[in-house]
Short mmCIF file of C-alpha atoms in Angstrom, two decimals:
data_model
loop_
_atom_site.label_atom_id
_atom_site.label_comp_id
_atom_site.label_asym_id
_atom_site.label_seq_id
_atom_site.Cartn_x
_atom_site.Cartn_y
_atom_site.Cartn_z
CA MET A 1 177.67 328.87 168.58
CA THR A 2 177.94 332.64 168.09
CA ASP A 3 175.03 334.61 169.58
CA ALA A 4 172.49 336.25 167.27
CA ALA A 5 173.50 339.85 168.06
CA THR A 6 177.16 339.29 167.14
CA ARG A 7 176.25 337.49 163.91
CA LEU A 8 173.74 340.16 162.98
CA ALA A 9 176.15 343.02 163.72
CA GLU A 10 178.73 341.36 161.47
CA LEU A 11 176.17 341.01 158.67
CA VAL A 12 175.39 344.73 158.94
CA ARG A 13 179.09 345.60 158.83
CA GLN A 14 179.59 343.53 155.70
CA ALA A 15 176.48 344.94 154.04
CA VAL A 16 177.17 348.66 154.63
CA GLY A 17 180.96 348.64 154.92
CA ARG A 18 181.15 349.96 158.47
CA PRO A 19 180.13 348.89 161.99
CA LEU A 20 176.59 349.42 163.23
CA PRO A 21 176.70 352.76 165.13
CA LEU A 22 174.27 351.51 167.81
CA ARG A 23 174.35 348.75 170.32
CA LEU A 24 172.27 345.85 169.08
CA ARG A 25 170.08 343.56 171.17
CA ALA A 26 168.71 340.43 169.47
CA TRP A 27 165.65 338.30 170.15
CA ASP A 28 167.76 335.77 172.09
CA GLY A 29 168.85 338.44 174.61
CA SER A 30 172.39 338.73 173.24
CA GLU A 31 173.97 342.16 172.66
CA ALA A 32 176.81 343.55 170.57
CA GLY A 33 178.25 346.94 169.60
CA PRO A 34 178.93 350.25 171.39
CA SER A 35 178.13 350.24 175.09
CA GLU A 36 176.84 353.83 175.23
CA GLY A 37 173.81 355.44 173.65
CA PRO A 38 170.51 354.05 172.37
CA VAL A 39 170.03 350.38 171.55
CA LEU A 40 168.57 348.90 168.37
CA VAL A 41 166.34 346.06 169.51
CA VAL A 42 165.51 343.27 167.07
CA ARG A 43 162.57 341.70 168.88
CA ASP A 44 161.66 339.14 166.25
CA ARG A 45 163.73 337.31 163.67
CA ARG A 46 160.95 337.99 161.15
CA ALA A 47 162.61 341.39 160.73
CA LEU A 48 165.51 339.64 158.99
CA HIS A 49 163.12 338.08 156.50
CA ARG A 50 161.77 341.53 155.69
CA LEU A 51 165.28 342.93 155.19
CA ALA A 52 166.38 339.94 153.12
CA TRP A 53 163.42 340.26 150.76
CA LYS A 54 163.27 344.09 150.75
CA PRO A 55 166.76 345.39 151.55
CA GLY A 56 167.01 349.02 152.55
CA GLU A 57 164.46 351.53 153.72
CA LEU A 58 161.24 349.64 152.99
CA GLY A 59 162.40 346.49 154.78
CA TRP A 60 163.38 348.50 157.85
CA ALA A 61 160.10 350.41 157.74
CA ARG A 62 157.98 347.27 157.63
CA ALA A 63 159.90 345.73 160.52
CA TRP A 64 159.47 348.95 162.53
CA VAL A 65 155.75 349.24 161.89
CA ALA A 66 155.25 345.58 162.76
CA GLY A 67 157.06 346.10 166.08
CA GLU A 68 159.81 343.64 165.17
CA VAL A 69 162.50 346.29 165.63
CA ASP A 70 162.50 349.11 168.15
CA ILE A 71 164.75 351.67 169.79
CA ASP A 72 165.56 351.53 173.49
CA GLY A 73 166.67 355.05 174.38
CA ASP A 74 166.65 358.39 172.57
CA LEU A 75 164.93 357.96 169.19
CA TYR A 76 166.41 361.15 167.75
CA GLU A 77 169.96 360.12 168.62
CA ALA A 78 169.37 356.65 167.19
CA LEU A 79 168.03 358.03 163.90
CA ASP A 80 170.90 360.51 163.75
CA ARG A 81 173.47 357.75 164.15
CA MET A 82 171.75 355.49 161.61
CA SER A 83 171.08 358.17 158.98
CA GLY A 84 173.74 356.89 156.59
CA LEU A 85 172.90 353.20 156.76
CA VAL A 86 169.90 353.10 154.43
CA TRP A 87 171.12 355.75 151.97
CA ASP A 88 174.07 358.09 151.68
CA ARG A 89 173.50 361.82 151.32
CA THR A 90 175.34 363.68 148.60
CA GLU A 91 175.58 367.38 147.87
CA SER A 92 172.68 367.04 145.44
CA GLY A 93 170.41 365.12 147.81
CA PRO A 94 169.72 361.52 148.79
CA LYS A 95 171.51 358.93 146.72
CA ARG A 96 169.00 356.13 146.27
CA HIS A 97 169.15 352.74 144.61
CA THR A 98 167.49 352.77 141.21
CA VAL A 99 165.77 349.71 139.75
CA LEU A 100 168.82 349.01 137.59
CA SER A 101 171.22 349.24 140.52
CA ALA A 102 168.93 347.00 142.56
CA LEU A 103 168.94 344.38 139.79
CA ALA A 104 172.71 344.64 139.59
CA ALA A 105 172.95 344.11 143.35
CA LEU A 106 170.84 340.98 143.08
CA ARG A 107 173.38 339.57 140.62
CA ASP A 108 176.26 340.39 142.97
CA PRO A 109 177.45 337.15 144.66
CA ARG A 110 178.26 339.13 147.83
CA THR A 111 174.67 340.38 148.08
CA VAL A 112 173.32 336.89 147.53
CA ARG A 113 175.64 335.50 150.20
CA LEU A 114 174.64 338.14 152.76
CA ALA A 115 170.93 337.54 152.11
CA ALA A 116 171.48 333.80 152.48
CA GLU A 117 173.30 334.28 155.79
CA ALA A 118 170.53 336.56 157.07
CA LEU A 119 167.90 333.99 156.15
CA ALA A 120 169.95 331.25 157.79
CA LEU A 121 170.09 333.32 160.98
CA ALA A 122 166.36 334.04 160.80
CA GLY A 123 165.33 330.49 160.07
CA PRO A 124 163.25 329.22 157.16
CA ALA A 125 160.03 331.12 156.39
CA LEU A 126 158.19 332.80 153.55
CA PRO A 127 158.39 336.61 153.26
CA PRO A 128 156.06 338.17 155.88
CA ALA A 129 153.06 340.06 154.58
CA PRO A 130 153.39 343.86 154.83
CA PRO A 131 151.82 345.41 157.95
CA ARG A 132 148.17 346.30 157.45
CA GLU A 133 148.98 349.98 157.94
CA GLU A 134 150.76 349.99 154.55
CA ALA A 135 148.83 351.68 151.73
CA GLY A 136 147.26 349.14 149.40
CA SER A 137 147.14 349.10 145.64
CA ARG A 138 146.39 352.48 144.06
CA ARG A 139 143.11 352.86 142.16
CA GLY A 140 143.14 354.89 138.99
CA PRO A 141 145.72 357.13 137.30
CA LEU A 142 148.14 359.14 139.43
CA HIS A 143 146.40 362.19 140.96
CA SER A 144 143.02 361.36 139.50
CA LEU A 145 140.11 362.50 141.69
CA ARG A 146 139.44 358.98 142.95
CA ARG A 147 143.09 358.15 143.67
CA ASP A 148 143.70 361.45 145.46
CA ARG A 149 140.64 360.83 147.67
CA ASP A 150 142.01 357.40 148.57
CA ALA A 151 145.43 358.88 149.39
CA ILE A 152 143.96 361.60 151.60
CA SER A 153 141.71 359.08 153.34
CA HIS A 154 144.71 356.85 154.10
CA HIS A 155 146.48 359.69 155.84
CA TYR A 156 143.73 361.71 157.48
CA ASP A 157 140.81 359.35 158.10
CA VAL A 158 142.51 357.53 160.97
CA GLY A 159 140.48 359.17 163.72
CA ASN A 160 140.00 362.78 164.76
CA ASP A 161 140.67 361.86 168.39
CA PHE A 162 144.10 360.52 167.44
CA TYR A 163 144.99 363.75 165.65
CA SER A 164 143.65 365.82 168.54
CA LEU A 165 146.00 363.97 170.86
CA VAL A 166 149.06 364.53 168.64
CA LEU A 167 148.36 368.06 167.39
CA GLY A 168 146.82 369.48 170.54
CA PRO A 169 143.73 371.70 170.83
CA SER A 170 144.68 373.89 167.86
CA LEU A 171 144.23 370.96 165.44
CA VAL A 172 146.66 372.58 163.02
CA TYR A 173 148.63 370.03 161.01
CA SER A 174 151.35 372.26 159.56
CA CYS A 175 154.43 374.15 160.68
CA ALA A 176 153.86 376.51 163.61
CA TYR A 177 155.51 379.94 163.97
CA TRP A 178 157.65 380.16 167.10
CA GLU A 179 158.02 383.84 167.95
CA SER A 180 159.77 383.22 171.28
CA PRO A 181 161.50 380.34 173.08
CA GLU A 182 158.80 380.45 175.76
CA ALA A 183 155.93 379.93 173.30
CA THR A 184 153.75 376.87 173.62
CA LEU A 185 152.65 374.82 170.63
CA GLU A 186 149.23 376.49 170.82
CA ASP A 187 150.83 379.95 170.93
CA ALA A 188 152.97 379.11 167.91
CA GLN A 189 150.06 377.75 165.87
CA ARG A 190 147.95 380.84 166.59
CA ALA A 191 150.91 382.99 165.55
CA LYS A 192 151.20 381.08 162.28
CA LEU A 193 147.51 381.47 161.43
CA ASP A 194 147.69 385.17 162.25
CA LEU A 195 150.83 385.61 160.16
CA ILE A 196 149.00 384.13 157.16
CA CYS A 197 145.97 386.35 157.70
CA ARG A 198 148.19 389.44 157.82
CA LYS A 199 150.12 388.43 154.71
CA LEU A 200 146.81 387.98 152.90
CA GLY A 201 145.69 391.43 154.07
CA LEU A 202 142.33 390.13 155.25
CA ARG A 203 139.63 392.68 156.03
CA PRO A 204 136.01 392.40 157.23
CA GLY A 205 133.62 391.40 154.47
CA GLN A 206 136.25 389.81 152.27
CA ARG A 207 135.84 386.28 150.93
CA LEU A 208 138.53 383.71 151.82
CA LEU A 209 139.06 380.25 150.32
CA ASP A 210 141.15 377.81 152.38
CA VAL A 211 142.21 374.92 150.15
CA GLY A 212 142.93 371.74 152.10
CA CYS A 213 141.30 373.23 155.19
CA GLY A 214 141.97 370.32 157.52
CA TRP A 215 139.92 370.59 160.68
CA GLY A 216 138.96 374.20 159.97
CA SER A 217 141.45 376.08 162.15
CA MET A 218 142.42 378.66 159.52
CA VAL A 219 138.77 379.29 158.66
CA LEU A 220 137.89 379.73 162.33
CA HIS A 221 140.78 382.13 162.98
CA ALA A 222 140.11 384.26 159.92
CA VAL A 223 136.37 384.54 160.62
CA GLU A 224 136.81 385.32 164.32
CA HIS A 225 139.72 387.76 164.14
CA TYR A 226 139.45 389.29 160.66
CA GLY A 227 135.71 389.32 160.00
CA VAL A 228 135.86 387.52 156.66
CA GLU A 229 133.44 385.11 155.08
CA ALA A 230 135.22 381.83 154.45
CA VAL A 231 134.96 378.58 152.53
CA GLY A 232 137.15 375.63 153.49
CA VAL A 233 137.51 372.57 151.24
CA THR A 234 138.91 369.14 152.04
CA ILE A 235 138.47 365.68 150.55
CA SER A 236 138.62 364.01 153.96
CA GLU A 237 135.16 363.18 155.30
CA GLU A 238 136.43 362.92 158.89
CA GLN A 239 138.14 366.30 158.74
CA ALA A 240 135.07 367.97 157.28
CA GLY A 241 132.78 366.52 159.94
CA LEU A 242 134.83 367.86 162.82
CA ALA A 243 135.49 371.20 161.10
CA ARG A 244 131.75 371.74 160.67
CA LYS A 245 131.15 370.92 164.33
CA ARG A 246 133.81 373.43 165.41
CA LEU A 247 132.21 376.15 163.28
CA ALA A 248 128.78 375.36 164.70
CA ASP A 249 130.08 375.38 168.28
CA ALA A 250 131.64 378.81 167.65
CA GLY A 251 128.44 380.15 166.08
CA TYR A 252 129.99 380.89 162.68
CA THR A 253 127.90 378.76 160.33
CA ASP A 254 126.36 381.90 158.82
CA ARG A 255 129.82 383.21 157.86
CA ALA A 256 131.75 380.05 156.98
CA GLU A 257 131.26 376.79 155.13
CA ILE A 258 133.20 373.53 155.02
CA ARG A 259 132.89 371.39 151.89
CA VAL A 260 134.07 367.93 150.91
CA GLN A 261 135.36 369.08 147.55
CA ASP A 262 138.47 368.73 145.40
CA TYR A 263 140.16 371.95 144.31
CA ARG A 264 139.39 370.99 140.70
CA GLU A 265 135.68 371.10 141.50
CA ILE A 266 135.48 374.65 142.92
CA GLU A 267 133.41 376.89 140.67
CA ASP A 268 132.16 379.72 142.89
CA GLY A 269 134.94 382.25 142.58
CA PRO A 270 136.12 384.91 142.66
CA TYR A 271 137.67 385.12 146.12
CA ASP A 272 139.57 388.01 147.67
CA ALA A 273 142.22 385.70 149.13
CA ILE A 274 143.24 382.05 149.08
CA SER A 275 145.28 380.15 151.66
CA SER A 276 146.88 376.82 150.82
CA ILE A 277 148.57 375.48 153.95
CA GLY A 278 150.30 372.10 153.68
CA MET A 279 148.09 371.20 150.72
CA ALA A 280 150.35 371.47 147.68
CA GLU A 281 152.51 368.51 148.77
CA HIS A 282 149.51 366.28 147.95
CA VAL A 283 148.94 367.82 144.52
CA GLY A 284 151.96 366.25 142.83
CA SER A 285 154.42 367.76 140.38
CA PRO A 286 152.51 366.83 137.19
CA GLN A 287 149.38 368.55 138.53
CA PHE A 288 150.91 371.61 140.18
CA ARG A 289 150.64 373.82 137.10
CA LEU A 290 146.90 373.01 136.92
CA TYR A 291 146.62 373.65 140.67
CA ALA A 292 148.25 377.07 140.34
CA GLU A 293 146.13 377.99 137.31
CA THR A 294 142.95 376.93 139.11
CA LEU A 295 143.74 379.11 142.15
CA HIS A 296 144.71 382.02 139.89
CA GLN A 297 141.32 381.82 138.15
CA LEU A 298 139.50 381.69 141.50
CA LEU A 299 141.05 384.99 142.69
CA LYS A 300 139.88 388.50 141.98
CA PRO A 301 142.41 390.81 140.29
CA GLY A 302 144.51 392.10 143.17
CA GLY A 303 143.70 388.99 145.21
CA ARG A 304 146.46 387.28 147.16
CA LEU A 305 147.52 383.63 147.52
CA LEU A 306 149.51 382.33 150.49
CA ASN A 307 151.09 378.99 149.61
CA HIS A 308 152.64 377.25 152.65
CA GLN A 309 154.52 374.19 151.38
CA ILE A 310 157.27 371.74 152.34
CA SER A 311 160.19 371.79 149.89
CA ARG A 312 163.17 369.58 149.16
CA ARG A 313 166.70 370.39 148.14
CA PRO A 314 167.21 370.67 144.36
CA LEU A 315 169.03 367.87 142.57
CA LYS A 316 171.66 368.28 139.88
CA ASP A 317 169.60 365.81 137.88
CA GLU A 318 165.94 366.45 138.72
CA GLY A 319 164.98 363.38 136.70
CA ALA A 320 166.65 361.25 139.38
CA TYR A 321 164.16 362.33 142.08
CA GLU A 322 162.35 359.40 143.67
CA ILE A 323 159.58 359.48 146.26
CA ASP A 324 160.61 358.21 149.70
CA GLU A 325 159.36 354.61 150.01
CA PHE A 326 158.42 354.79 153.69
CA ILE A 327 156.54 358.06 153.27
CA ASP A 328 154.78 356.82 150.13
CA ARG A 329 153.69 353.49 151.62
CA TYR A 330 152.80 354.57 155.15
CA VAL A 331 152.35 358.33 155.42
CA PHE A 332 151.48 360.35 152.29
CA PRO A 333 150.69 358.06 149.34
CA ASP A 334 151.53 359.79 146.05
CA GLY A 335 152.84 362.87 147.87
CA GLU A 336 155.72 364.75 146.23
CA LEU A 337 158.11 367.50 147.22
CA ALA A 338 159.60 370.13 144.92
CA PRO A 339 162.34 372.75 145.38
CA VAL A 340 160.99 376.15 146.37
CA ALA A 341 162.35 377.69 143.17
CA THR A 342 160.31 375.22 141.11
CA THR A 343 157.15 376.09 143.02
CA ALA A 344 157.71 379.84 142.60
CA ALA A 345 158.37 379.41 138.88
CA LEU A 346 155.18 377.39 138.36
CA LEU A 347 153.14 380.00 140.22
CA GLU A 348 154.55 382.67 137.94
CA ASP A 349 153.88 380.49 134.87
CA ALA A 350 150.24 380.36 135.98
CA GLY A 351 150.04 384.16 136.01
CA PHE A 352 150.89 385.02 139.62
CA GLU A 353 153.41 387.62 140.69
CA VAL A 354 155.50 386.29 143.59
CA ARG A 355 155.80 389.08 146.17
CA ASP A 356 157.47 387.42 149.14
CA VAL A 357 159.09 384.13 150.22
CA GLU A 358 159.75 383.27 153.87
CA ALA A 359 161.61 380.14 154.99
CA LEU A 360 160.33 378.50 158.18
CA ARG A 361 162.54 375.40 158.24
CA GLU A 362 163.66 375.64 161.88
CA HIS A 363 160.07 376.32 162.95
CA TYR A 364 158.93 372.99 161.53
CA ALA A 365 161.62 371.10 163.42
CA LEU A 366 160.32 372.60 166.68
CA THR A 367 156.73 371.80 165.69
CA LEU A 368 157.50 368.17 164.94
CA ARG A 369 159.36 367.70 168.21
CA ALA A 370 156.31 369.07 170.03
CA TRP A 371 154.03 366.62 168.19
CA VAL A 372 156.34 363.70 168.98
CA ALA A 373 156.34 364.73 172.64
CA ASN A 374 152.52 364.74 172.63
CA LEU A 375 152.44 361.28 171.07
CA GLU A 376 154.99 359.79 173.45
CA GLN A 377 153.31 361.34 176.49
CA HIS A 378 149.97 359.76 175.54
CA TRP A 379 151.27 356.56 173.92
CA PRO A 380 148.79 354.03 175.40
CA GLU A 381 145.85 356.22 174.42
CA ALA A 382 147.28 356.77 170.92
CA VAL A 383 147.55 353.02 170.39
CA ARG A 384 143.99 352.55 171.64
CA LEU A 385 142.65 355.23 169.30
CA THR A 386 144.25 353.76 166.18
CA THR A 387 146.67 350.79 166.08
CA ALA A 388 150.12 350.16 167.51
CA GLY A 389 151.48 350.08 163.97
CA ARG A 390 149.88 353.39 163.01
CA ALA A 391 151.21 355.08 166.15
CA ARG A 392 154.68 353.72 165.36
CA VAL A 393 154.42 355.12 161.82
CA TRP A 394 153.65 358.59 163.13
CA ARG A 395 156.38 358.51 165.76
CA LEU A 396 159.04 357.46 163.27
CA TYR A 397 158.09 359.80 160.44
CA MET A 398 157.71 362.85 162.69
CA ALA A 399 161.00 362.26 164.52
CA ALA A 400 162.89 361.57 161.29
CA SER A 401 161.30 364.63 159.66
CA ALA A 402 162.36 366.84 162.58
CA LEU A 403 165.97 365.80 161.99
CA ALA A 404 165.60 366.34 158.23
CA PHE A 405 164.42 369.93 158.81
CA GLU A 406 167.20 370.60 161.31
CA ARG A 407 169.83 369.37 158.81
CA ASN A 408 168.40 371.31 155.86
CA GLY A 409 167.47 368.08 154.14
CA ILE A 410 163.99 369.52 153.60
CA GLY A 411 162.49 372.95 154.17
CA VAL A 412 159.15 374.74 154.35
CA ASN A 413 158.29 378.08 152.80
CA GLN A 414 155.48 380.58 152.67
CA ILE A 415 155.14 382.10 149.21
CA LEU A 416 152.93 385.17 148.97
CA ALA A 417 151.71 385.73 145.42
CA VAL A 418 149.18 388.06 143.84
CA ARG A 419 146.95 388.03 140.79
CA THR A 420 147.69 391.44 139.34
CA THR A 421 145.12 393.51 137.43
CA THR A 422 145.22 393.67 133.65
CA ALA A 423 147.18 396.91 134.05
CA GLY A 424 149.74 395.11 136.23
CA HIS A 425 148.72 396.56 139.60
CA ALA A 426 149.21 394.30 142.64
CA LYS A 427 147.01 396.40 144.92
CA MET A 428 149.57 395.93 147.69
CA PRO A 429 151.57 398.40 149.80
CA ARG A 430 155.12 398.92 148.57
CA THR A 431 156.89 397.68 151.71
CA ARG A 432 156.66 394.51 153.75
CA GLY A 433 156.11 396.48 156.93
CA GLN A 434 153.00 398.07 155.50
CA TRP A 435 151.30 394.91 154.30
CA LEU A 436 152.48 392.66 157.12
CA TYR A 437 151.84 394.81 160.16
CA ASP A 438 149.13 397.29 159.16
CA THR A 439 146.24 394.91 159.83
CA ALA A 440 144.35 395.14 163.09
CA THR A 441 143.06 391.94 164.65
CA GLY A 442 139.98 391.53 166.75
#
């Protein structure tokens, strides 16, 4: 009888039209495929049931999170080799299976035969339940206050100690700014926070709003080095608790405040400056115009907004955009990405004048690789602090995202915008050098 690895490798070849680019090791110890490079390990035949019932990305993701498949060797190289197996990239972006194409595939006798052979290899069983780390049913309309709180809780309320381990002492969960090859992650995160403060032109006595403040790092930096008064808002209870403790430990509670508050609930403007760092991805495309209008109303005339946001490549048919299943189920429920041009246009529609756009794509790839290194270095502790499945989610999504940034599959941009006065004045220096470098730090 043919061993499991050989049979499984043949099923993959028939399903995707080309050989599996990795060596494969099956649950019975058998191996097949290329002799060099990383090895795809199928530890449990339950993985085949997941793939038979949910072909494609979601089936693979569930098997990965459950620990039924793994990579022995370099994860980045393995993901790089396998990048075309789940979907093919086109010039306009990822080519995904729509509902109609999925239904057509189910009627294809070849698809039915391959699924039957996979189930025969796996043995009889009902479809396994999704791993418990998968986001449950969504409560309420898309991007309602309640549903957004649930989505943020799923991603962020998994333990501050876990995030401290992955992110390092800076506790900054966004792209760092690597000014030199010798910089550490902490150096690069401080440089990013300082870059934002300088772009905003912060001065002592000004009032700063940090929307989606995370664990308070931007608020802390701006208060300490630029002498501002600051308000940070988040809808994560765990983030807010630690951010408040950090402010108290630094002695800044008289100059800064952390609130558990949605951006739609802020009513105490105007502010001199607003930072939005890694927040807009959670807002969603249907709500972004409201988001931009809300921030515009919260700013003084002449006030500046720094929007730091992940972007995706534009599609020839924007109506064909679909949210990544793995990211939606396990990482950022209801999160959406938009092209940078779309974001800039919506900011302008809301009344802002866009003054500067800076792409930081390569910086995010370096940041993610540093986070993955932290996670892998402290793997047993990470598993103890959360769950093995949750740690596997973070390792996979961060490593895959690093490759996506390196390949220009996704990007990240800082957009500096201003609410001009009624007479059209931006109250900004005329050159980038003046507004970016003419700010002294303490």
